Coordinates of C-alpha atoms (C1' of nucleotides) in Angstrom, one line a residue:
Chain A
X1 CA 92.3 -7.3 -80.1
X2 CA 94.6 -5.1 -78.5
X3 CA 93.7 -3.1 -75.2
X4 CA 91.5 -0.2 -75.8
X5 CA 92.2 3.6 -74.5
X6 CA 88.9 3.2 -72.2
X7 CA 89.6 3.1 -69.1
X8 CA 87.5 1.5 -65.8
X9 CA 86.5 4.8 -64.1
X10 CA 88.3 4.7 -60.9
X11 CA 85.3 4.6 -58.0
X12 CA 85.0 7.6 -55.9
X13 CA 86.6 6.6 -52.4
X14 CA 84.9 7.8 -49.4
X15 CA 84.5 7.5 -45.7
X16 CA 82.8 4.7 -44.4
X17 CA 81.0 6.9 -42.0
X18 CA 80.5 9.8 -44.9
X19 CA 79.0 7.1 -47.4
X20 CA 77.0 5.6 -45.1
X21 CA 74.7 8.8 -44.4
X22 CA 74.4 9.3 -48.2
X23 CA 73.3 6.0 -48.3
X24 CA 70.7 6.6 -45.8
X25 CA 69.7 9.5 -47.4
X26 CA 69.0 7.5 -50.2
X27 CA 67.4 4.8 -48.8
X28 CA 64.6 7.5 -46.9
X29 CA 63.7 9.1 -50.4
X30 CA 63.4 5.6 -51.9
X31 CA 61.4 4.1 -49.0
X32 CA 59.3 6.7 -48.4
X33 CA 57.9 6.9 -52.1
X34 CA 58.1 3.2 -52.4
X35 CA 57.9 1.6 -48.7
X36 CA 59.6 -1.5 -47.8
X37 CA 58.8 -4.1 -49.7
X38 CA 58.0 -2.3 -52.8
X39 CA 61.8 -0.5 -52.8
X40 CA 64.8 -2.2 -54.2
X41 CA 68.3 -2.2 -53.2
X42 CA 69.1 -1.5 -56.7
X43 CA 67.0 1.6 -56.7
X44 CA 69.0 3.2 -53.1
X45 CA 72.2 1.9 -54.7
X46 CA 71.2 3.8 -58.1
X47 CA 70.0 6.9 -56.1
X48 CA 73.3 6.9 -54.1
X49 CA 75.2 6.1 -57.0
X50 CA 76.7 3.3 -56.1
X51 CA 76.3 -0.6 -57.0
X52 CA 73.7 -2.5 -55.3
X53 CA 75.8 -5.4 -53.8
X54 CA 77.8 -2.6 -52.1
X55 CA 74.6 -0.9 -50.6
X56 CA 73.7 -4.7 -49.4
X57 CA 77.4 -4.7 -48.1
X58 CA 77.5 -2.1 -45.9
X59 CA 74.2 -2.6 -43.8
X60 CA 74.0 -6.6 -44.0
X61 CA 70.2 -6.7 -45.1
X62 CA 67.7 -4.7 -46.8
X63 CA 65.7 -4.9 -43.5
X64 CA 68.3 -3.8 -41.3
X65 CA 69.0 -0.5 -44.2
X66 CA 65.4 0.2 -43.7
X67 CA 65.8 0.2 -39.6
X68 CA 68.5 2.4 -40.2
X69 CA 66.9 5.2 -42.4
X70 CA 63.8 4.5 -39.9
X71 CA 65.8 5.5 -36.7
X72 CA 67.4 8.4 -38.9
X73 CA 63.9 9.9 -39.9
X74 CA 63.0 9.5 -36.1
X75 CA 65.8 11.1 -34.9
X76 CA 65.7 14.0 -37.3
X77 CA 61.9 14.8 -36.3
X78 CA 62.2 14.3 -32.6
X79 CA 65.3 16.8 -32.0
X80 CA 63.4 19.2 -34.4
X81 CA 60.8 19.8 -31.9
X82 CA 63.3 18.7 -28.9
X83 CA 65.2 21.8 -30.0
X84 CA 62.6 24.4 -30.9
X85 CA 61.1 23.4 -27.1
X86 CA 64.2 24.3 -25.8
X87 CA 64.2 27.7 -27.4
X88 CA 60.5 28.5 -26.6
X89 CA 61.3 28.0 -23.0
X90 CA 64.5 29.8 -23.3
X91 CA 62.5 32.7 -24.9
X92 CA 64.2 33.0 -28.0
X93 CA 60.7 32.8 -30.3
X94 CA 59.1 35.5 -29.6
X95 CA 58.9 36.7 -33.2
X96 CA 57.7 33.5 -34.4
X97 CA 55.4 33.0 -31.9
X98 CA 53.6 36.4 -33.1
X99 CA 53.1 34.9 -36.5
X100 CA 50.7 32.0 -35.1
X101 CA 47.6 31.6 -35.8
X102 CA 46.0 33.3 -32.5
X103 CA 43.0 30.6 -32.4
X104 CA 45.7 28.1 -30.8
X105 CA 45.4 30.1 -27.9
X106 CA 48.1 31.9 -25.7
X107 CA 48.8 28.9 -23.2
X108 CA 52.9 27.7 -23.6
X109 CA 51.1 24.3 -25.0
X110 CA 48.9 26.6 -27.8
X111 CA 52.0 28.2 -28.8
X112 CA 54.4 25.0 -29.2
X113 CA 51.6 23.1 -31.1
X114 CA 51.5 25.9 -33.4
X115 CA 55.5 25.7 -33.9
X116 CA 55.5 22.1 -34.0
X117 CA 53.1 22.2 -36.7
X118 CA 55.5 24.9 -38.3
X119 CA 58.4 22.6 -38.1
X120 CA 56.6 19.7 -39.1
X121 CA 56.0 21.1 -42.4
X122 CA 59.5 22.7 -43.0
X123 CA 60.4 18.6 -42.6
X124 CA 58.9 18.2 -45.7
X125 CA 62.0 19.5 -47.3
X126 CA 64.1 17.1 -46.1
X127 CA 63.3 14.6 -48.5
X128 CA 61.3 11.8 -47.6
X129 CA 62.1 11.5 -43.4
X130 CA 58.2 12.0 -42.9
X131 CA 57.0 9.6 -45.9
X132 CA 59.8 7.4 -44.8
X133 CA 57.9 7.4 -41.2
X134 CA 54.5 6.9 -42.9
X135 CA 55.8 4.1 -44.5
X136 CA 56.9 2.1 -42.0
X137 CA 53.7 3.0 -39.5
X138 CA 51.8 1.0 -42.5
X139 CA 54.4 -1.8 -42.2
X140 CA 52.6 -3.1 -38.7
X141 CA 52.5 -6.6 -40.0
X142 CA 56.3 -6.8 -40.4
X143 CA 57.7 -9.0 -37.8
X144 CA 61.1 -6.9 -37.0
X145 CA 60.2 -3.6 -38.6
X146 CA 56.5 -3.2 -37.0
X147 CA 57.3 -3.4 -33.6
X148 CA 60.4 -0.4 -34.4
X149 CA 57.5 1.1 -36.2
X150 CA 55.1 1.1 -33.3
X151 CA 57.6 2.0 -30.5
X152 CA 58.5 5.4 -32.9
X153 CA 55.2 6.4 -32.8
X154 CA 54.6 6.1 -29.6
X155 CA 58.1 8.2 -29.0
X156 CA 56.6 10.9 -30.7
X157 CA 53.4 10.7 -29.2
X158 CA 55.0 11.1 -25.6
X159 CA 57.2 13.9 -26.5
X160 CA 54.5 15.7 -27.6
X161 CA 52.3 14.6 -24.7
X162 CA 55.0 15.5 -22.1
X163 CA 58.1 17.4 -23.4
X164 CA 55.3 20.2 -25.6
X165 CA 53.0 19.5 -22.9
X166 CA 49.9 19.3 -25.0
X167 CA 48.2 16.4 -22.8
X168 CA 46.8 13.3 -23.9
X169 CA 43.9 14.6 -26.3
X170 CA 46.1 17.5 -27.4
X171 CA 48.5 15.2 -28.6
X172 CA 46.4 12.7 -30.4
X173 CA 44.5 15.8 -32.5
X174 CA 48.5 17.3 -33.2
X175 CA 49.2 13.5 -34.4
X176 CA 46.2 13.0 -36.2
X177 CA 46.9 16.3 -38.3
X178 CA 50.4 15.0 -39.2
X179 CA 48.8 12.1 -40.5
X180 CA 46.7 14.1 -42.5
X181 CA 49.4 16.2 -43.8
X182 CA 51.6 12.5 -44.3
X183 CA 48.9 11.1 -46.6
X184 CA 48.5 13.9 -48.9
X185 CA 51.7 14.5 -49.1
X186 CA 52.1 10.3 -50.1
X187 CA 48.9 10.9 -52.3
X188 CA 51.2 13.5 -54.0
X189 CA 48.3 15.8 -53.5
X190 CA 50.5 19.1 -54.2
X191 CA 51.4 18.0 -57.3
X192 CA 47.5 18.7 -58.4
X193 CA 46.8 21.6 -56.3
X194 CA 46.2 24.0 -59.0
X195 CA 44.3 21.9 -61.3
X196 CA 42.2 20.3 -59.3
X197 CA 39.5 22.6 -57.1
X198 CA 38.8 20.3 -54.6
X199 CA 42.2 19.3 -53.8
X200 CA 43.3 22.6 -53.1
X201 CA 40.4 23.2 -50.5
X202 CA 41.7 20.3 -49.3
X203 CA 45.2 21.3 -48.6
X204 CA 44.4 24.6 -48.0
X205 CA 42.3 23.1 -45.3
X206 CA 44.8 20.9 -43.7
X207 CA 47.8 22.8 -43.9
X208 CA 46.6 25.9 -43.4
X209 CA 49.6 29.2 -42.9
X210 CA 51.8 26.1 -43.7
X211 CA 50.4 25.4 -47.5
X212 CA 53.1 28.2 -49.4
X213 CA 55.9 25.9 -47.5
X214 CA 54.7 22.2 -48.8
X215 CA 53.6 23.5 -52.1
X216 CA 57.7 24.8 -52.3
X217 CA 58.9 21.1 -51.4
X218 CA 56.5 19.7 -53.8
X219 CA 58.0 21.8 -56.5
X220 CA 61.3 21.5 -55.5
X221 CA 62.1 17.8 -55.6
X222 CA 60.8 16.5 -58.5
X223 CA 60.3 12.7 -59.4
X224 CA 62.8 10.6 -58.5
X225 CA 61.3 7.6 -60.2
Chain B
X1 CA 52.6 -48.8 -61.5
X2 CA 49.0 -49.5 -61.4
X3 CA 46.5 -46.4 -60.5
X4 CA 46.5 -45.8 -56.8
X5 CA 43.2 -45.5 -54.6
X6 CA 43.8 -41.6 -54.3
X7 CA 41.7 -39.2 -56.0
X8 CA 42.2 -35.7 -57.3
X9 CA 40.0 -33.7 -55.1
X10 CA 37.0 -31.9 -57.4
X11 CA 38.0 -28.3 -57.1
X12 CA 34.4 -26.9 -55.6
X13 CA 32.9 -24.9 -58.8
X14 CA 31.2 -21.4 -57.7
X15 CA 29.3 -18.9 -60.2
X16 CA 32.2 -16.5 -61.5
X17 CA 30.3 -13.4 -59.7
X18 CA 30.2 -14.9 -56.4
X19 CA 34.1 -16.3 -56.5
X20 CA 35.1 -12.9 -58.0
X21 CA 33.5 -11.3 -54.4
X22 CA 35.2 -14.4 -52.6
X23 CA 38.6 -13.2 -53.9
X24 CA 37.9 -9.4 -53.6
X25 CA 37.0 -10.4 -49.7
X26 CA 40.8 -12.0 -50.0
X27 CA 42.8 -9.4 -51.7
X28 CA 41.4 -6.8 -49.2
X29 CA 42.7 -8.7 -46.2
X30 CA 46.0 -9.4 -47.7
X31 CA 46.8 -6.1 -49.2
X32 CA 45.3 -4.1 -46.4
X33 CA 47.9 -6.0 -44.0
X34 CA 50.8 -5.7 -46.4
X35 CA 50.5 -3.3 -48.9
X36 CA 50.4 -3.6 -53.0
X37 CA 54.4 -4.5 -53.8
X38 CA 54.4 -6.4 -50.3
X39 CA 51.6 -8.8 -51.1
X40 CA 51.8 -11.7 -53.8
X41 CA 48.9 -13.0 -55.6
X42 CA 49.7 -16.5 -54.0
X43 CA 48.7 -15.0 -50.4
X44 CA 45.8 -14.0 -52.0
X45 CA 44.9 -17.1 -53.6
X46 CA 45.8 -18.5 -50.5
X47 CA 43.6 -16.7 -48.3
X48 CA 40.8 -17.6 -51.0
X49 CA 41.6 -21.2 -51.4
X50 CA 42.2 -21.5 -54.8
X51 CA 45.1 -22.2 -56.8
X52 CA 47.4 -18.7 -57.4
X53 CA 47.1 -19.0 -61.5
X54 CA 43.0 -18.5 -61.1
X55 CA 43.6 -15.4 -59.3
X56 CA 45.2 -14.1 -61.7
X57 CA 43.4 -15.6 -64.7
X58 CA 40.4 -14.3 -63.0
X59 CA 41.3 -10.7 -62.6
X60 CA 44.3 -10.0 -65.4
X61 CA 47.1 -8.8 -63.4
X62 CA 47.5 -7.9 -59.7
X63 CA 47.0 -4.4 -60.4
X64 CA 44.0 -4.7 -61.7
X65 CA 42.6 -6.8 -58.7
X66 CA 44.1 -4.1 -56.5
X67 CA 42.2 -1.5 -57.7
X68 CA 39.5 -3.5 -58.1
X69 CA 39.4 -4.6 -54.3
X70 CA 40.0 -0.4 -54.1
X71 CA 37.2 0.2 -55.8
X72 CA 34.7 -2.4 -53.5
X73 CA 36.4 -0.7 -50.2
X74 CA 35.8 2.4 -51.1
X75 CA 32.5 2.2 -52.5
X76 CA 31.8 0.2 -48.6
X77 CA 32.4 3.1 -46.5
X78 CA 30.8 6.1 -49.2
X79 CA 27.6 3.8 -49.1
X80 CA 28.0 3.1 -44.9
X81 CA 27.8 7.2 -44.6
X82 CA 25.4 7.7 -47.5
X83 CA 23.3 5.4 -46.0
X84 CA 23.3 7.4 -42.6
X85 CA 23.2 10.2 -43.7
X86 CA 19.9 9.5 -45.3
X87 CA 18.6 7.7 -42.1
X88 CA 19.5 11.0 -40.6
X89 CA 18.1 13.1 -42.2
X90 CA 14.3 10.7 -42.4
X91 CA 14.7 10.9 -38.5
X92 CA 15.4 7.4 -38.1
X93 CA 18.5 7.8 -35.4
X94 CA 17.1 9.5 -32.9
X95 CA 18.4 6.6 -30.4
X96 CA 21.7 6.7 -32.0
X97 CA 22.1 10.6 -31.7
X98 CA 20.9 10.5 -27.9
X99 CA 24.0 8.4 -27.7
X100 CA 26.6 10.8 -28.9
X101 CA 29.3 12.9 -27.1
X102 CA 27.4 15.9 -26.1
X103 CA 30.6 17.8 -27.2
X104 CA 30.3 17.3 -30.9
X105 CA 27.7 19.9 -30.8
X106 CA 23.9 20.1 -31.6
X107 CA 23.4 20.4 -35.1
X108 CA 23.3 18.0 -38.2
X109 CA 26.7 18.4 -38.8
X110 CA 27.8 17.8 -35.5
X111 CA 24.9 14.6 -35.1
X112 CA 26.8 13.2 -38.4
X113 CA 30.2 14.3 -37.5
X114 CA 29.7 11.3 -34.8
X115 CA 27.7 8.9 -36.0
X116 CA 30.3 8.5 -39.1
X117 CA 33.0 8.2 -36.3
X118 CA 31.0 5.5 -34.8
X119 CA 30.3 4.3 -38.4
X120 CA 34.1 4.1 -39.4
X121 CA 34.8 2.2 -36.5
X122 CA 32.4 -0.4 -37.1
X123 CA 34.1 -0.8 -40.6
X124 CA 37.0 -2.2 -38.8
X125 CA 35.6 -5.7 -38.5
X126 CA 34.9 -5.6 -42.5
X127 CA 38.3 -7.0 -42.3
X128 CA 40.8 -5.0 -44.0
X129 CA 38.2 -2.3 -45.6
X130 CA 39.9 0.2 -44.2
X131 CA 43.5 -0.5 -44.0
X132 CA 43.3 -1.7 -47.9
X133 CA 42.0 2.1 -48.5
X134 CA 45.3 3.4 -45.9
X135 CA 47.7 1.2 -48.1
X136 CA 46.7 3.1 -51.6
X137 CA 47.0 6.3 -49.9
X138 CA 50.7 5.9 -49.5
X139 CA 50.8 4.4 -53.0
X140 CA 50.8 7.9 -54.5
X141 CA 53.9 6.9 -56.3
X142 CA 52.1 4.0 -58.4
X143 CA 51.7 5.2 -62.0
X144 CA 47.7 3.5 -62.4
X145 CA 47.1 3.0 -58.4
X146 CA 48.0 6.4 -57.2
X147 CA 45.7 8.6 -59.5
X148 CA 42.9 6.6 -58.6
X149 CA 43.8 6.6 -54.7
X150 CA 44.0 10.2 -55.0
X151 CA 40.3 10.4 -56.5
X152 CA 39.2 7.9 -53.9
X153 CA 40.6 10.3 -51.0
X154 CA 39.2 13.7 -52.7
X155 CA 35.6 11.7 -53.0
X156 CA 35.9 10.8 -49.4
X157 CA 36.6 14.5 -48.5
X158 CA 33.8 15.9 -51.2
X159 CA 31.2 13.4 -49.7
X160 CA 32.2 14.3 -45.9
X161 CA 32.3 18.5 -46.3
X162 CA 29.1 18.5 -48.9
X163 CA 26.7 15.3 -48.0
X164 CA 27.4 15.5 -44.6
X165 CA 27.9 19.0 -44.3
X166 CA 30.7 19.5 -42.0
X167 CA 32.1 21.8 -44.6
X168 CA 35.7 22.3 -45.5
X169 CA 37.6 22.8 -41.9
X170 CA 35.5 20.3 -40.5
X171 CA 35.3 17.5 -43.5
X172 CA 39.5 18.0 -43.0
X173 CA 39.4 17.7 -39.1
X174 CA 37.2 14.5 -39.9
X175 CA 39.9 12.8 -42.1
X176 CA 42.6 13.5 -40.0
X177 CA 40.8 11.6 -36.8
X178 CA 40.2 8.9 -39.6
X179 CA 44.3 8.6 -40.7
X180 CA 45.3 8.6 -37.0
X181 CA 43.1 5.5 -36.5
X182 CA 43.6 3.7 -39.5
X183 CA 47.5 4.4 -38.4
X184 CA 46.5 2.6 -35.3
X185 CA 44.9 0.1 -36.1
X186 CA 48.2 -0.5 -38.8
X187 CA 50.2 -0.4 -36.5
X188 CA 48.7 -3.0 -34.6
X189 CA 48.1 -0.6 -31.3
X190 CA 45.3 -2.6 -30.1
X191 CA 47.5 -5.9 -29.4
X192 CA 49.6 -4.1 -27.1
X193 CA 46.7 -1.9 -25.1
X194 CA 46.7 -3.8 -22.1
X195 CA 50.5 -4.0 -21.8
X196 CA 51.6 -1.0 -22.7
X197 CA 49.8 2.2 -21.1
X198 CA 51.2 4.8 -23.2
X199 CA 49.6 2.8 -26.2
X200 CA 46.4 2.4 -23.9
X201 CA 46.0 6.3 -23.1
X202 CA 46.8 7.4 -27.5
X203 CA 43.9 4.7 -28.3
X204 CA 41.4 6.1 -25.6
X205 CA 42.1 9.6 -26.5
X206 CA 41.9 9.1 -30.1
X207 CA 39.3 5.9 -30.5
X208 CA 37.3 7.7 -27.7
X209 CA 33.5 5.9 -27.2
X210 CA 34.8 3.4 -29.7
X211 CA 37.8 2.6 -27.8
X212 CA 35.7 -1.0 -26.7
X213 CA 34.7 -1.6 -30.5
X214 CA 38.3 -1.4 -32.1
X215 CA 39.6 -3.2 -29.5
X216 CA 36.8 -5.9 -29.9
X217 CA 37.5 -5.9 -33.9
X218 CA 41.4 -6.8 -33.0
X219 CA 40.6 -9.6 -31.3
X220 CA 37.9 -10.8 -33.6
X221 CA 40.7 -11.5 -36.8
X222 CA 43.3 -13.3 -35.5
X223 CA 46.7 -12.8 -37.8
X224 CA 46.0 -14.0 -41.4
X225 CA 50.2 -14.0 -41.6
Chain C
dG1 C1' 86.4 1.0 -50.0
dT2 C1' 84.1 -0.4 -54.1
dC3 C1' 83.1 -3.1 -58.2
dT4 C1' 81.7 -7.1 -61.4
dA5 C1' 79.8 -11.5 -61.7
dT6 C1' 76.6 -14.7 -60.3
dA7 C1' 74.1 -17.8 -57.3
dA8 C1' 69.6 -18.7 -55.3
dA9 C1' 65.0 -17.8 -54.4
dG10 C1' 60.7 -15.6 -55.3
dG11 C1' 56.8 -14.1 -57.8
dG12 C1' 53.6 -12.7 -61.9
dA13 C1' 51.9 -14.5 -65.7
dT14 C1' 50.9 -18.1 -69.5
dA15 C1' 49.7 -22.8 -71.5
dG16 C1' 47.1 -26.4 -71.5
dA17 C1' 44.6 -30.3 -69.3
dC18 C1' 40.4 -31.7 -67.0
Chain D
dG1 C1' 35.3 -23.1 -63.7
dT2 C1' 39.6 -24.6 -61.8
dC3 C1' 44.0 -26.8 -61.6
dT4 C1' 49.1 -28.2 -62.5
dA5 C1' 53.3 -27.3 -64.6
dT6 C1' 56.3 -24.1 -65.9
dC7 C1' 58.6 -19.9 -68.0
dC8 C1' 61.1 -15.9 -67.2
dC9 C1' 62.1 -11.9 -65.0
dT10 C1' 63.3 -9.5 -60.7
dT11 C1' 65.6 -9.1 -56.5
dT12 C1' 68.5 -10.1 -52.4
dA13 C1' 72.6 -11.7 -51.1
dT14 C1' 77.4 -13.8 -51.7
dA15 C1' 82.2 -14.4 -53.7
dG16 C1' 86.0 -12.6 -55.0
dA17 C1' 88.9 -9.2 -57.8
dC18 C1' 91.0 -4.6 -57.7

DNA sequence: GTCTATAAAGGGATAGAC
DNA sequence: GTCTATCCCTTTATAGAC
């Protein structure tokens, strides 16, 4: 047989530095549906498009590719509030900090936990960073990745403490609603908000003047599976 | 070769019902620490002492024994509150109300709002109870296990705002305290509450009057791992 | 920078003996 | 009721070509 006309498709060359955050973006909507141990390489490589032994390639280990996207997700949701604290003390909210619900009281802490909770839920978006967290704060038992896992939530827990200024107990009930929000958002809870009665008191509940904005990311990434 | 002195142990025979509990009792420790994809049925068997192949022969697949063991954990903590709830409401606690933080308010709901805090915490030494019912709430992408952790949760909630009566806002406050500490106690917190005092101030302000119980429970089950 | 091919190990499930 | 042996598929990681 003679050479056929197909042809190998010629790979799409990129940036090292360019592929590597589309492979981490990636990874943190395949880890955060899946978690660690129940995601593939195969299944970041395929949602990258890419080939697995590359994905393997460029970040040595499926461990250390989780750590990565971990540190990411962390980043991402610490300067999110970093920056919106900034602009709260420069001023610069005034019209959003009208639209809070007045029951979180008119202190600068009432007013930043309201925003916070704002900006939590416009994370949502951002495929995955949050269910990427959630994921790796149920990985405890993992020798490399629980003690990553354990020093990110206590990050956050400090910024919120000390940077917001929400104290001690203000900062564990702000943390204890974002896990809340985390596992229905895992439990895909959105998805049966209509249909089901109980879990839309639920959300409704729980998210509050936040529900229209995590119903919209519900809807707008659909399965990846 | 001639037959040597050694003997092939007798495997000890049990009654079906009372090694199915024994391997239930397994499964929940081994999938509360590591999740559904991140646990293998040999750990299981393992952790039951029996050869991996029973394990499966005796429950079908590993799904099936995960939501099986589901099943048990979650029926475990509806029947702990149903149970006080009704020991409640015959007057049977008055020693346990005295007892409460005065802040959670006067009436029933407030009464049950703490004694199911103190309840929950107690269900930490039923090893893995709880965690096992965190690890199927972030397995909302499983096509069998995520339906059915989705009920679980929306039972949870039903029982908690109707039985209980802390009603909607209050039945979702509840559950939020609830994921924080199961997040905790995932994360493995409680190992690292003498040394580091960050982690020492989020358990006090979130474990609260059963700060000394959780901390007890950690030290009672060494690592399984 | 990216792929194909493949080695090596792990893990769920089945067969069949005792 | 319980075990041993084992099959076969999946998955991570490596080698080497282009």
């Amino acid at each position: 047989m003679g050479t056929t006309g197909i042809q190998t498709p010629t790979p799409t060359r990129m940036p090292s530095v360019e592929r590597r955050e589309l492979i981490l973006a990636a990874a943190t909507a395949v880890f955060g549906e899946r978690g660690y141990a129940g995601a593939t390489t195969a299944q970041v490589a395929k949602a990258a498009d890419i080939s697995q032994p590359y994905v393997v390639r460029m970040f040595g280990t499926k461990e250390n590719l989780f750590l990565e996207a971990m540190d990411r997700a962390l980043g991402k949701l610490l300067n999110a509030f970093r920056t919106l604290i900034s602009e709260y003390d420069a001023g610069r909210m005034d019209s959003q900090v009208a639209a809070l619900d007045p029951s979180l009281g008119e202190t600068r802490a009432g007013h930043l936990r309201g925003l916070m909770g704002r900006a939590y839920a416009d994370l949502i978006r951002d495929r995955g960073i949050l269910l990427l967290l959630m994921q790796s704060f149920v990985s405890g038992h993992e020798p490399i990745i629980g003690p990553r896992a354990r020093d990110a939530f206590l990050a956050l827990f400090r910024l919120v403490r000390d940077e917001a200024g929400l104290g001690p107990q203000g900062a564990s009930d702000f943390l204890a609603q974002g896990m809340l929000m985390n596992t229905l958002i895992s439990l895909r809870m959105p998805e049966v908000f209509e249909t089901n009665p109980l879990a839309g008191e639920l959300l409704a509940c729980t998210m509050k003047t936040k529900l229209d904005t995590v119903l919209a990311a519900s809807q707008a990434h659909p399965r990846i599976d």
